[in-house]
Tab-separated table of C-alpha atoms in Angstrom:
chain	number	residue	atom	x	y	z
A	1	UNK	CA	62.340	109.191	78.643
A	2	UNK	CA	64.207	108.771	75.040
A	3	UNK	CA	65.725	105.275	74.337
A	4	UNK	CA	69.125	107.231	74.369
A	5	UNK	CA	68.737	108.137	78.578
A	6	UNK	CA	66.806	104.403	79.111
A	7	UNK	CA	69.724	102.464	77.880
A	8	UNK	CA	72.079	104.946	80.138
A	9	UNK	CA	70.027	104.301	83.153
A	10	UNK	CA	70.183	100.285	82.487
A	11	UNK	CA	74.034	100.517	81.785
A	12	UNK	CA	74.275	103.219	84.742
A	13	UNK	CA	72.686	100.343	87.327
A	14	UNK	CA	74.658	97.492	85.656
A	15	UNK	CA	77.912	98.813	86.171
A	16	UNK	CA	76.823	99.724	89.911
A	17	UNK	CA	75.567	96.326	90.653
A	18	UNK	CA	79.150	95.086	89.229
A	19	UNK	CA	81.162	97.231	91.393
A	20	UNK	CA	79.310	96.266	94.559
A	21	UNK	CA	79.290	92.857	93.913
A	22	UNK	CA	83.203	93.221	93.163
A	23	UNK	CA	83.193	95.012	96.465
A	24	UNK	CA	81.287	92.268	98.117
A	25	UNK	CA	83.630	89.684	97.379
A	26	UNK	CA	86.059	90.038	100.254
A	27	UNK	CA	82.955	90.297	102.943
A	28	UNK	CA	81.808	87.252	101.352
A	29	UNK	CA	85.113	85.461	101.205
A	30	UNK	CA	85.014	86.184	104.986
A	31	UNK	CA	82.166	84.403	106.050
A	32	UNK	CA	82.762	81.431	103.940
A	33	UNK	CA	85.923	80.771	105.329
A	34	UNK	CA	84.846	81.779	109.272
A	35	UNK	CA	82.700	78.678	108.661
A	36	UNK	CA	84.753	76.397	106.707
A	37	UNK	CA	86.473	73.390	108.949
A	38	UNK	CA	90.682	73.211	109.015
A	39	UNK	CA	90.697	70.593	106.672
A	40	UNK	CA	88.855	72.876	103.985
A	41	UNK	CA	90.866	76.137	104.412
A	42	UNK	CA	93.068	75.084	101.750
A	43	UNK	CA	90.647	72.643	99.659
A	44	UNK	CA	91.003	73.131	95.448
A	45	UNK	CA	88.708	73.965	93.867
A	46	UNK	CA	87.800	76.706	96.467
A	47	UNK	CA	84.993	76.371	98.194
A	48	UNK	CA	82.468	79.295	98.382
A	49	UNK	CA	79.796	77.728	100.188
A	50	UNK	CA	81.503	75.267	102.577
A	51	UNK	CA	80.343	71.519	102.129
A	52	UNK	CA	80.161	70.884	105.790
A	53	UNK	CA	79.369	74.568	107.430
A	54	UNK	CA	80.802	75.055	111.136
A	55	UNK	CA	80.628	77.123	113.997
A	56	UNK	CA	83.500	76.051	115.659
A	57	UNK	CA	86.135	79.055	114.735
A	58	UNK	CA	83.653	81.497	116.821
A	59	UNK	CA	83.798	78.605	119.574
A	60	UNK	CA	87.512	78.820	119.259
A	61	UNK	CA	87.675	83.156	119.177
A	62	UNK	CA	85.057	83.569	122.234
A	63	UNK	CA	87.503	80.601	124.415
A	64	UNK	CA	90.709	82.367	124.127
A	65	UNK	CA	91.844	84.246	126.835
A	66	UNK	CA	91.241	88.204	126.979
A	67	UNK	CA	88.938	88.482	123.782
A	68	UNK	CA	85.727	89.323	125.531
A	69	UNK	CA	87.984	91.848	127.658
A	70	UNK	CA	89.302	93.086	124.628
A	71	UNK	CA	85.635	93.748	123.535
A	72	UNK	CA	84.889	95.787	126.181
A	73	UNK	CA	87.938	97.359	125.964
A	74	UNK	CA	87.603	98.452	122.381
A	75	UNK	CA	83.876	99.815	123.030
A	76	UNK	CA	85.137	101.796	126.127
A	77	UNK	CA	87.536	103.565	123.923
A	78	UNK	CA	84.780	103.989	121.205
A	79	UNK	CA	82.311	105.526	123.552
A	80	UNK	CA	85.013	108.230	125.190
A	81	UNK	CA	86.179	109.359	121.482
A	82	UNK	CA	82.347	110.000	120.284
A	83	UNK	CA	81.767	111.569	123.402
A	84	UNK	CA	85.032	113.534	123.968
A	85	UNK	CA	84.612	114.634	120.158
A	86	UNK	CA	81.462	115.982	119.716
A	87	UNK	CA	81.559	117.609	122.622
A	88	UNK	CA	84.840	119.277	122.370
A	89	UNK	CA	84.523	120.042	118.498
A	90	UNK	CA	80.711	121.445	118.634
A	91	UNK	CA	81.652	123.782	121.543
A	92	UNK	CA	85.029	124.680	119.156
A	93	UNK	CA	83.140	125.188	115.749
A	94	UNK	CA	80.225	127.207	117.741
A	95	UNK	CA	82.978	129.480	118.828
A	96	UNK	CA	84.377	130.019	115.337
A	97	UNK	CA	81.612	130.002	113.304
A	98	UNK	CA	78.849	132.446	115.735
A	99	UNK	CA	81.074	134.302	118.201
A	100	UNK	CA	83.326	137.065	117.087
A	101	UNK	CA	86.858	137.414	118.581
A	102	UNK	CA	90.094	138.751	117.199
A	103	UNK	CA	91.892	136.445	115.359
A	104	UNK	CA	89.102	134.089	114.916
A	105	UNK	CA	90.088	132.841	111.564
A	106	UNK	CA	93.304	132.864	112.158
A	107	UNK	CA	92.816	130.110	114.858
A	108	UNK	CA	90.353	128.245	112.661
A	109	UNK	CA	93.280	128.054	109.480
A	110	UNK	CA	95.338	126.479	112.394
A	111	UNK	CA	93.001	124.007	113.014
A	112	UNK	CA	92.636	123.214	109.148
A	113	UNK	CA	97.141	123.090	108.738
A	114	UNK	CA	96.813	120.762	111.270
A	115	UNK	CA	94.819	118.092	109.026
A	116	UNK	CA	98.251	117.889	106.759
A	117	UNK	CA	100.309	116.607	109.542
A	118	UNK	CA	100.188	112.410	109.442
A	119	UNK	CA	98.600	110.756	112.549
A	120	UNK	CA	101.760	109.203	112.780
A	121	UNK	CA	104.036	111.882	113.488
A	122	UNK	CA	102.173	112.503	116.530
A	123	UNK	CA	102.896	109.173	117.979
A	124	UNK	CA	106.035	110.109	120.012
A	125	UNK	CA	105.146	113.405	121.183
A	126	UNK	CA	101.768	111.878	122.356
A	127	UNK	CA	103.276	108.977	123.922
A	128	UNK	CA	105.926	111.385	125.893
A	129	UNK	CA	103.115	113.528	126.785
A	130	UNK	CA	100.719	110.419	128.345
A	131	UNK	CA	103.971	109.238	129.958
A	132	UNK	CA	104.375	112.722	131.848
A	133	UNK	CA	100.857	112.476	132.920
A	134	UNK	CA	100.998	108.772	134.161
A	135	UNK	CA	98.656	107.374	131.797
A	136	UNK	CA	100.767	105.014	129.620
A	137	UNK	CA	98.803	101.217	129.797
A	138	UNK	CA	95.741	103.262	130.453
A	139	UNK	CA	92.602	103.318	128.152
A	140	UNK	CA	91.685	107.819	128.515
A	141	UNK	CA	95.409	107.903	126.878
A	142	UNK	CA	93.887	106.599	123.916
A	143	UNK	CA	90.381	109.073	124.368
A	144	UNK	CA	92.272	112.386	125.728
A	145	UNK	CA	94.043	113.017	121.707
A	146	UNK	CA	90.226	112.986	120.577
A	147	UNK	CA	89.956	115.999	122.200
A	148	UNK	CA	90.826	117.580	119.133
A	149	UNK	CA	90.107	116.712	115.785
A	150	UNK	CA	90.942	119.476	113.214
A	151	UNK	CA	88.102	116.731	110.786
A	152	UNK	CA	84.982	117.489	113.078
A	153	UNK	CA	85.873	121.026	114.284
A	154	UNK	CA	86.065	121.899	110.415
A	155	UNK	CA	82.475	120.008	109.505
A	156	UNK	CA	80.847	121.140	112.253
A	157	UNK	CA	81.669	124.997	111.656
A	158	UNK	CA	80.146	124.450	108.336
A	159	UNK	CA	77.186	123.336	109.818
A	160	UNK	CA	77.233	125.994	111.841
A	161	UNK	CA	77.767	128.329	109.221
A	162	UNK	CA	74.694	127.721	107.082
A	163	UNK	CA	72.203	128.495	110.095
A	164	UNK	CA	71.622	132.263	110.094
A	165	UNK	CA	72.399	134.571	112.803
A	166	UNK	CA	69.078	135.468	113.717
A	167	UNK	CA	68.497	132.439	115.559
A	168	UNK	CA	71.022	133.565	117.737
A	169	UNK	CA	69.339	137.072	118.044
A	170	UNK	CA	66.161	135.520	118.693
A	171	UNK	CA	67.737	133.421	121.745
A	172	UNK	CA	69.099	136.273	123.093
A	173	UNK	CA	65.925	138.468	123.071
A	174	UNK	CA	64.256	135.232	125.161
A	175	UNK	CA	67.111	135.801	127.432
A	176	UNK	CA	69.516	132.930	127.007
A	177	UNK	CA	72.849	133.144	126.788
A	178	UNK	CA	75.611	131.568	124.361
A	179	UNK	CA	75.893	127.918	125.975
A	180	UNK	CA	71.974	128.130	126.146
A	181	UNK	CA	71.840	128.784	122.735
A	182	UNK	CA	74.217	126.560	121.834
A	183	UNK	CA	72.503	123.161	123.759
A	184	UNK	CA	68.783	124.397	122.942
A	185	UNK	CA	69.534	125.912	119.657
A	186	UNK	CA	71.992	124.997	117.615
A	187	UNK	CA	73.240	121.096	118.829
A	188	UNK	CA	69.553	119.813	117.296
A	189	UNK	CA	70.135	121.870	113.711
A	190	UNK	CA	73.145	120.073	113.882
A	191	UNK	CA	71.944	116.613	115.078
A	192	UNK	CA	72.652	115.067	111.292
A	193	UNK	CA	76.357	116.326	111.254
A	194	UNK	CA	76.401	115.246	114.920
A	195	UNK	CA	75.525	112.122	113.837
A	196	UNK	CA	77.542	111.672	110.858
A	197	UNK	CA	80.691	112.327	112.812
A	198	UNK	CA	79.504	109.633	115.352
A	199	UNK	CA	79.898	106.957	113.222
A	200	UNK	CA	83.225	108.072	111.642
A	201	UNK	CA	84.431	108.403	114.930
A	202	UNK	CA	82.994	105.413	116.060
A	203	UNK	CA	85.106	103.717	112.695
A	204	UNK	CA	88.165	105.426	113.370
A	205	UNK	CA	88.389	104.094	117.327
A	206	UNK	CA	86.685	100.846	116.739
A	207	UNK	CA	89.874	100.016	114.235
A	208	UNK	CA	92.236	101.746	115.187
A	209	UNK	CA	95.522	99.720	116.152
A	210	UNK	CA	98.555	101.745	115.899
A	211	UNK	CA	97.951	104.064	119.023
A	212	UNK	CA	96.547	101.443	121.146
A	213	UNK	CA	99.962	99.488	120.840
A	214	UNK	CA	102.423	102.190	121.299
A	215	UNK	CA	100.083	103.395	124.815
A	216	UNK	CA	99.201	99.941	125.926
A	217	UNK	CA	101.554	97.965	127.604
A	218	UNK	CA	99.823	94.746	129.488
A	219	UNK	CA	97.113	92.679	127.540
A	220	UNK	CA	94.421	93.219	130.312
A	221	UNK	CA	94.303	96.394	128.181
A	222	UNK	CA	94.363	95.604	124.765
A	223	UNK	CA	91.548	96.524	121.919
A	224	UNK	CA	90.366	94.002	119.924
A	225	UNK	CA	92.435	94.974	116.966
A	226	UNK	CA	95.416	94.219	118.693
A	227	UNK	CA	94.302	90.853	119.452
A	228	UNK	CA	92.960	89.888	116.214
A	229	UNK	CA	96.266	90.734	115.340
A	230	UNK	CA	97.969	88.175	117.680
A	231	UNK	CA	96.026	85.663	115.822
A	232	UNK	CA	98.574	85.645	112.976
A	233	UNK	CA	101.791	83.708	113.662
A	234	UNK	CA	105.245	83.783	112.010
A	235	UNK	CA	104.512	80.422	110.891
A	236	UNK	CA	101.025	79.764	110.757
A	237	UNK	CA	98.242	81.345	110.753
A	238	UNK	CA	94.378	80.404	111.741
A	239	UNK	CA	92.618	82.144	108.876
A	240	UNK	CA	88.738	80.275	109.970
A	241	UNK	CA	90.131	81.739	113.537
A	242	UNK	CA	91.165	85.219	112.232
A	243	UNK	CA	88.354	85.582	109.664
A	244	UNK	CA	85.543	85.115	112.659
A	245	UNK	CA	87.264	87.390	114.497
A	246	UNK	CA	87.383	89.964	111.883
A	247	UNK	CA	83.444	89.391	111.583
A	248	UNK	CA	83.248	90.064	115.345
A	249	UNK	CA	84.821	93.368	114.851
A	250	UNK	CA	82.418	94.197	111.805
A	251	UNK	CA	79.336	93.367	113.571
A	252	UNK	CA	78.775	96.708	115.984
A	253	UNK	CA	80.047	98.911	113.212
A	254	UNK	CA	77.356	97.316	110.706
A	255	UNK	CA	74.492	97.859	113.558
A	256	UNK	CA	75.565	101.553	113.873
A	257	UNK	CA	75.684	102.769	110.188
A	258	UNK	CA	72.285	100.269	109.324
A	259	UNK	CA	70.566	102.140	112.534
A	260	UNK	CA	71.911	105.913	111.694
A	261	UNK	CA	72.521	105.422	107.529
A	262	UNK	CA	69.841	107.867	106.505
A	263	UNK	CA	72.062	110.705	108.582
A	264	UNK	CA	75.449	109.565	106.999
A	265	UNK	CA	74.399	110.922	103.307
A	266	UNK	CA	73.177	114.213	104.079
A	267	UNK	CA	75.626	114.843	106.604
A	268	UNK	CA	78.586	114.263	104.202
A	269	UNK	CA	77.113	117.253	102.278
A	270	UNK	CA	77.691	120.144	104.929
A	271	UNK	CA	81.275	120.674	103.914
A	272	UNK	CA	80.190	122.307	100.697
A	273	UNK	CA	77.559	124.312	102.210
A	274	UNK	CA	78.873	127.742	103.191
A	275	UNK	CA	82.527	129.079	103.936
């Protein structure tokens, strides 16, 4: 290695570790002040490592009333749209990628125009539609729109894409069908994109707040978003309170990607694979 590409490398990793301790700063912030006492919220100079640590925020988060429901809530929801996802958008992206049908990509440029249309558009139209079907206040009206996402259908087909067509040919000549092929075959040379799409599913429905509070009507039924939300007043707000709660909410997302993080790389890749 010339001196030229050494000193590269050592600026290269420099000006990483700068940017992720930059990007470190709010997570840290966070837990300093989740365990900082009333009085030293506001203390000057700031205090990054509180002089007299505490654990009674958390105390204060776990005793109000509906946060452990809201918990449950929240990984209810999470479950059904990682579930309801992968299996809808595997069985959609096996269709367009290894079956032929008329019209095939016509159906699967439908599926990519719908990716340009803001989540939030949908809101009313989804709302009137749960309404019809008598599942306004109800947790599936927040897991039926995962059903279809345009996202997973389109990284999935990719996937899908890249694995030759022999491996179909050669399930057929053992005598097993399409969905045979598709659970024996292809699901496990897909299990990293599977995977991936887990935990960016598992993000999306873990945080999301906006369609939980235009579907959910009565508290017993609230995600925990929507009650870490409640947490800031007009007038004051408990920021030791709100920053343990936003720790909470960090915690189960942290254990998934630190479990499944050697998928999440690889799997970002497939996109670019084949077309």
């Amino acid at each position: 290695m010339t001196i030229r590409k050494c000193l590269q490398s050592i600026a290269f990793h420099i000006l990483a570790a700068l940017i992720s301790v930059i990007a470190l700063v709010p997570f840290l912030w966070m837990i300093s002040t989740s365990l900082k006492s009333s009085g030293a919220l506001l203390a000057v100079p700031i205090q990054w490592i509180p002089e007299e640590p505490t654990l009674q925020a958390y105390v204060r988060l776990f005793s109000l009333t509906g946060i452990l429901r809201s918990i449950v809530n929240s990984f209810i929801v999470t479950a059904g749209a990682v579930v309801f996802t992968l299996a809808s958008s595997s069985l959609a992206a096996f269709a367009l990628s290894k079956i032929e049908f008329r019209g095939r990509e016509g159906v699967f440029m439908l599926f990519i125009a719908s990716m340009m249309l803001p989540s939030q558009v949908l809101f009313i139209p989804l709302y009137l539609i749960m309404n019809n079907l008598g599942l306004v206040n109800n947790l599936i009206a927040i897991i039926l729109p995962y059903l279809f996402q345009a996202f997973a259908v389109f990284m999935l087909r990719q996937q899908m894409m890249s694995i030759p067509d022999t491996y179909l040919d050669a399930a057929a000549i053992d005598g097993a069908g399409l969905l045979r092929s598709f659970i024996t075959v292809f699901l496990p040379m897909c299990r990293t994109a599977l995977v991936t799409l887990a935990i960016i599913i598992s993000m999306n429905a873990w945080n999301d707040y906006l369609m939980p509070l235009v579907i959910l009507t009565s508290s017993e039924n609230y995600t925990l978003p929507i009650i870490l939300n409640s947490l800031s007043g007009q007038f004051k707000t408990g920021y030791d309170l709100l920053m343990a709660g936003s720790l909470v909410s960090i915690v189960p997302l942290l254990v998934v990607y630190i479990v499944f993080q050697r998928y999440f790389a690889s799997g970002l890749q497939v996109g670019g694979i084949k077309g």
